[in-house]
Tab-separated table of C-alpha atoms in Angstrom:
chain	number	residue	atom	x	y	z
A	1	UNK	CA	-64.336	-12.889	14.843
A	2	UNK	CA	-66.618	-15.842	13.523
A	3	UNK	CA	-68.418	-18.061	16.017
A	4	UNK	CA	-68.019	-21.819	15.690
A	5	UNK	CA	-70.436	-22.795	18.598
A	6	UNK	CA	-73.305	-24.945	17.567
A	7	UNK	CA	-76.317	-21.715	17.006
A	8	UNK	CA	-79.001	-23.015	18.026
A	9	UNK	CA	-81.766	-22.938	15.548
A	10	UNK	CA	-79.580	-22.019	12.687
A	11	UNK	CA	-81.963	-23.796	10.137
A	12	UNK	CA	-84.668	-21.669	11.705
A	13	UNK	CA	-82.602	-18.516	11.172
A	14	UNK	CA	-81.892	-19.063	8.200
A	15	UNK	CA	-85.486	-19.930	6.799
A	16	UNK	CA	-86.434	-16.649	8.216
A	17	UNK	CA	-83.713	-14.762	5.990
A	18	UNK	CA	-84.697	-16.498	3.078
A	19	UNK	CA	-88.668	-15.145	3.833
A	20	UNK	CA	-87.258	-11.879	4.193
A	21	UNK	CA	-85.244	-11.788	0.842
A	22	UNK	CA	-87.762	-13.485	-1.276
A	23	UNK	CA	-90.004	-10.777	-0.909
A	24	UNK	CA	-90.059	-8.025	-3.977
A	25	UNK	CA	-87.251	-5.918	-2.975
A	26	UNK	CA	-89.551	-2.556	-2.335
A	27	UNK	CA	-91.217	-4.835	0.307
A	28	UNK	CA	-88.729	-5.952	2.110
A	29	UNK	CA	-87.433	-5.003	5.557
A	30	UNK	CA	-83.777	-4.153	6.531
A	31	UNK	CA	-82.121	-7.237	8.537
A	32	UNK	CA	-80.722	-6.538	11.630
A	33	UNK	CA	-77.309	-6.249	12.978
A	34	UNK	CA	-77.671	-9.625	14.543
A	35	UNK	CA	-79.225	-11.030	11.133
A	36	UNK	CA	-75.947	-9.228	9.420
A	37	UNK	CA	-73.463	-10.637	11.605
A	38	UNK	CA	-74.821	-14.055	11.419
A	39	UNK	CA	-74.831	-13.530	7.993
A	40	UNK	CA	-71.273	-12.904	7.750
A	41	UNK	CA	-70.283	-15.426	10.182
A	42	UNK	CA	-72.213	-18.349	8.067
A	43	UNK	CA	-70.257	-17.163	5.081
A	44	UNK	CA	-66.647	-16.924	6.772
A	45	UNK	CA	-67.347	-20.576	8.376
A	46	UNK	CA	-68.376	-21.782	5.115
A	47	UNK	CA	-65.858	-20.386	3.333
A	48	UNK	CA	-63.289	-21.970	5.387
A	49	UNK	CA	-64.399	-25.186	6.883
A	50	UNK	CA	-65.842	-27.678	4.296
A	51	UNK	CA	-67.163	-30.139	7.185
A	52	UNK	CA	-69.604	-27.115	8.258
A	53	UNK	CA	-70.704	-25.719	5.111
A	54	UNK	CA	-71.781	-29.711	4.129
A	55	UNK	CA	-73.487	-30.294	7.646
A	56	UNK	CA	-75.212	-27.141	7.353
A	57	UNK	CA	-75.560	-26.295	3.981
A	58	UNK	CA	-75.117	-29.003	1.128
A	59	UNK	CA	-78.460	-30.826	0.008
A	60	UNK	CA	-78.132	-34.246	-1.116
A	61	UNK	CA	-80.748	-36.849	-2.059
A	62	UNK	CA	-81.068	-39.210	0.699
A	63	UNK	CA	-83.309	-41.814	-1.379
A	64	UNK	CA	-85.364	-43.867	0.678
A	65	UNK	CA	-83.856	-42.282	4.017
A	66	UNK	CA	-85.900	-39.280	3.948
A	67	UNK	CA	-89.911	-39.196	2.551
A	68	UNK	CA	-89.087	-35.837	0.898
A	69	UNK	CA	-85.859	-37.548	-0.442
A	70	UNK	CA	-83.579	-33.960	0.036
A	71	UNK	CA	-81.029	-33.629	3.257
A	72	UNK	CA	-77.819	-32.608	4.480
A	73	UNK	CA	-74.545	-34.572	3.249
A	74	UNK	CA	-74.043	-36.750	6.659
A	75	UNK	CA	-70.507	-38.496	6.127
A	76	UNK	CA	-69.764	-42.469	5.932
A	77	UNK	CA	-67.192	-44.221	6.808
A	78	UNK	CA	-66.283	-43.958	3.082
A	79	UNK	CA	-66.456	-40.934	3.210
A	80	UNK	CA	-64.542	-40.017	6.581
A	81	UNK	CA	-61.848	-42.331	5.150
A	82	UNK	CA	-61.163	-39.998	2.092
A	83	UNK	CA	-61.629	-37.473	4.193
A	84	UNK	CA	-58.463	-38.455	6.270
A	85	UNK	CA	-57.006	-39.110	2.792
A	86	UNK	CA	-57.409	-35.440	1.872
A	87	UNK	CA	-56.795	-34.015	5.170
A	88	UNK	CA	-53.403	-35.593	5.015
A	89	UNK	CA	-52.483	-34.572	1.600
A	90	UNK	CA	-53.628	-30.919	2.627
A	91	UNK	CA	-51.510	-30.884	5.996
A	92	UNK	CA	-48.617	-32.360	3.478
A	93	UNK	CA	-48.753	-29.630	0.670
A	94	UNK	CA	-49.073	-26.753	3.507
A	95	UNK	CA	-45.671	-27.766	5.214
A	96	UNK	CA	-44.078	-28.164	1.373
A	97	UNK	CA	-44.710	-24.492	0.918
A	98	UNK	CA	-43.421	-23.362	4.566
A	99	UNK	CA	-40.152	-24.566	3.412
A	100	UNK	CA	-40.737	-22.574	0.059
A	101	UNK	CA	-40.772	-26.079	-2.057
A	102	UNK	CA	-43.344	-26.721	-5.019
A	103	UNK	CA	-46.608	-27.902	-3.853
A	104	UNK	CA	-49.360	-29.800	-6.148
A	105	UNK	CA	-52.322	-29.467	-3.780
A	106	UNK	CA	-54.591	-32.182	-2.777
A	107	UNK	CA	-54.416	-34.479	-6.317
A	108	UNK	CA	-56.300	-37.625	-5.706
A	109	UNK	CA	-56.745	-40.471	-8.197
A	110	UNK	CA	-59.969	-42.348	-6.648
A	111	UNK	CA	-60.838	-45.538	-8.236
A	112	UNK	CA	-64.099	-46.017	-6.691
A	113	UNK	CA	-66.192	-48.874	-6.041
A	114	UNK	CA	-70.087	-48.689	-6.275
A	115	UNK	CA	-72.346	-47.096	-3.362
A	116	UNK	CA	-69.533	-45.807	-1.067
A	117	UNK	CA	-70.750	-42.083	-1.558
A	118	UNK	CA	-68.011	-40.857	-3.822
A	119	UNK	CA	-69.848	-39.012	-6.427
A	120	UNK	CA	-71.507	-37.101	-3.245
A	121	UNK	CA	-68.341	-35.916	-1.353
A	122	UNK	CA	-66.164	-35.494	-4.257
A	123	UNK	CA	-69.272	-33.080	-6.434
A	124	UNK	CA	-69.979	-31.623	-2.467
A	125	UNK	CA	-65.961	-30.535	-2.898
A	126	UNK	CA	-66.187	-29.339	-6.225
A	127	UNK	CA	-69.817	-26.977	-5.187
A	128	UNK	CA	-68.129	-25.589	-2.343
A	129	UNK	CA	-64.816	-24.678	-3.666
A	130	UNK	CA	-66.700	-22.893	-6.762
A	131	UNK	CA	-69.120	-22.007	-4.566
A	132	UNK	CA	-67.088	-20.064	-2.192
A	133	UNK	CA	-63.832	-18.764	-3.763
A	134	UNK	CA	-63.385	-15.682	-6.340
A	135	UNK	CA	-61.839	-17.012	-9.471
A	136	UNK	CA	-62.065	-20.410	-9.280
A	137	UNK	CA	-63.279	-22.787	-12.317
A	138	UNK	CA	-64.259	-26.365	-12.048
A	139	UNK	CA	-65.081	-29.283	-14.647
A	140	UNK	CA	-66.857	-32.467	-14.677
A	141	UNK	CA	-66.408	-34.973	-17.164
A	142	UNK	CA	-67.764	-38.669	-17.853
A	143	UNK	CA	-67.246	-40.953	-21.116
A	144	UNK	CA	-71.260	-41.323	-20.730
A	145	UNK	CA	-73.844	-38.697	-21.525
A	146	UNK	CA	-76.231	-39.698	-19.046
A	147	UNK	CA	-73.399	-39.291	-16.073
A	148	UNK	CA	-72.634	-35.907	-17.440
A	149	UNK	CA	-76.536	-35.163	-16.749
A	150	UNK	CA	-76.232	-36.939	-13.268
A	151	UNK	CA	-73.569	-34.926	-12.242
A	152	UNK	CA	-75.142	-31.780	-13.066
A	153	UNK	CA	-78.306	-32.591	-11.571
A	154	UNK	CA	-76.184	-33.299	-8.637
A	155	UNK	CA	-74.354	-29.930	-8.348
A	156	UNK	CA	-77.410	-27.587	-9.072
A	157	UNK	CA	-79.259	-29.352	-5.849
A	158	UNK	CA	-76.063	-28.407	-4.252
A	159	UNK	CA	-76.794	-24.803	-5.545
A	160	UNK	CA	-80.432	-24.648	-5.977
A	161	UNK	CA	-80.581	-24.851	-2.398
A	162	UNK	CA	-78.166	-22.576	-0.820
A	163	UNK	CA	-79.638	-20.024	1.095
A	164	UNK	CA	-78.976	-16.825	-0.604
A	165	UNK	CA	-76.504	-15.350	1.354
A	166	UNK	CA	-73.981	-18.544	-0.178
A	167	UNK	CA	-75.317	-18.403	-3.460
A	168	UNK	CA	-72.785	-16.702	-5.862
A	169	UNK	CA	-74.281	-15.176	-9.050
A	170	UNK	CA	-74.076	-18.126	-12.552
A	171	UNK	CA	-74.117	-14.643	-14.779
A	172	UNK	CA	-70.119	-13.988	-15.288
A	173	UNK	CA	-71.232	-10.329	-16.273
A	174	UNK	CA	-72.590	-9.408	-12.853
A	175	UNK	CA	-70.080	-7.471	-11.273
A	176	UNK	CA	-71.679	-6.690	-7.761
A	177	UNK	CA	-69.278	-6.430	-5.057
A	178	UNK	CA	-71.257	-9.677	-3.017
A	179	UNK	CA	-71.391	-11.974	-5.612
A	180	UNK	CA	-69.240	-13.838	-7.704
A	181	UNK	CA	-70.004	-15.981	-10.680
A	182	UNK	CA	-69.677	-19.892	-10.206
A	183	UNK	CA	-67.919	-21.291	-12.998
A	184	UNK	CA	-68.561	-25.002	-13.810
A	185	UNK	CA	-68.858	-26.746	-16.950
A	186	UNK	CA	-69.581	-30.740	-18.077
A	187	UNK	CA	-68.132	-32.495	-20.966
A	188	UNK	CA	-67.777	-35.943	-22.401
């Protein structure tokens, strides 16, 4: 089974998997069955719970919050509050389909306001669903050019910085049984 207890050092482990695999594959050393199985735990958790796989694992820029500008999506109320919102409409849609009735999913129309962290959560959502499910496509659009290029600045942070045991192949062609391609494309 997967472990949800807080591991302590976790961003240590995982910078010392990430030293291990970037070396040239002929140098590098087999990881252990404790280095496999927290592997595989990260990547069930993350897989299934959103709220760990964006405390742990989705790199946002903080601004003036942090000198080196990158960190760890670290909800506001804004964003707990749509994060209720969706909880909701999840909880909803699941008890639709236990009594075998149609179910849309979690369909949201947000009409945002400015700096209340929407284009974080809501591109944190899209990265992780892509991300971490087989088959899965997403799409970002904008009536502006220069949002289009926001937004995908955005979501390849998000990816750029995945540890590589969470990073699925962009190549559609590669075919390897641990990877799947991450589908995403940006239009105006």
């Amino acid at each position: 089974g997967s472990c949800r207890e807080a591991i302590e050092g976790r961003a240590d482990v995982v910078a010392r998997l990430e030293a291990v695999n970037s070396k040239p594959k002929n140098k590098q050393r087999k990881l252990t069955a404790e280095e496999n199985d927290f592997i595989r735990n990260e990547q069930l958790l993350s897989k299934l719970d959103w709220n760990h796989w964006a405390a742990n694992y989705c790199s946002i820029m903080l601004g003036g919050i942090n000198p080196s500008g990158l960190g760890k999506l670290e909800l506001w109320e804004s964003q707990k509050m749509l994060m209720r919102l969706v909880n909701r409409l999840e909880r909803t849609s699941f008890e639709a389909v236990e009594r075998n009735e149609p179910a849309d999913g979690i369909l949201i129309a947000y009409h945002k306001a400015r700096q209340l962290g929407a284009t974080a959560i809501c591109r944190s959502f899209l990265v992780h669903r892509i991300s971490n499910w087989r088959s899965i496509s997403g799409f970002s659009a904008s009536v502006d050019d220069d949002k289009i290029f926001e937004l995908y600045d955005r979501d390849k942070r998000i990816y750029d910085n995945l540890p590589f045991f969470l990073k699925p192949s962009l190549d559609s062609r590669d075919e390897s049984v641990d990877q799947q391609a991450m589908h995403l494309k940006f239009g105006t």
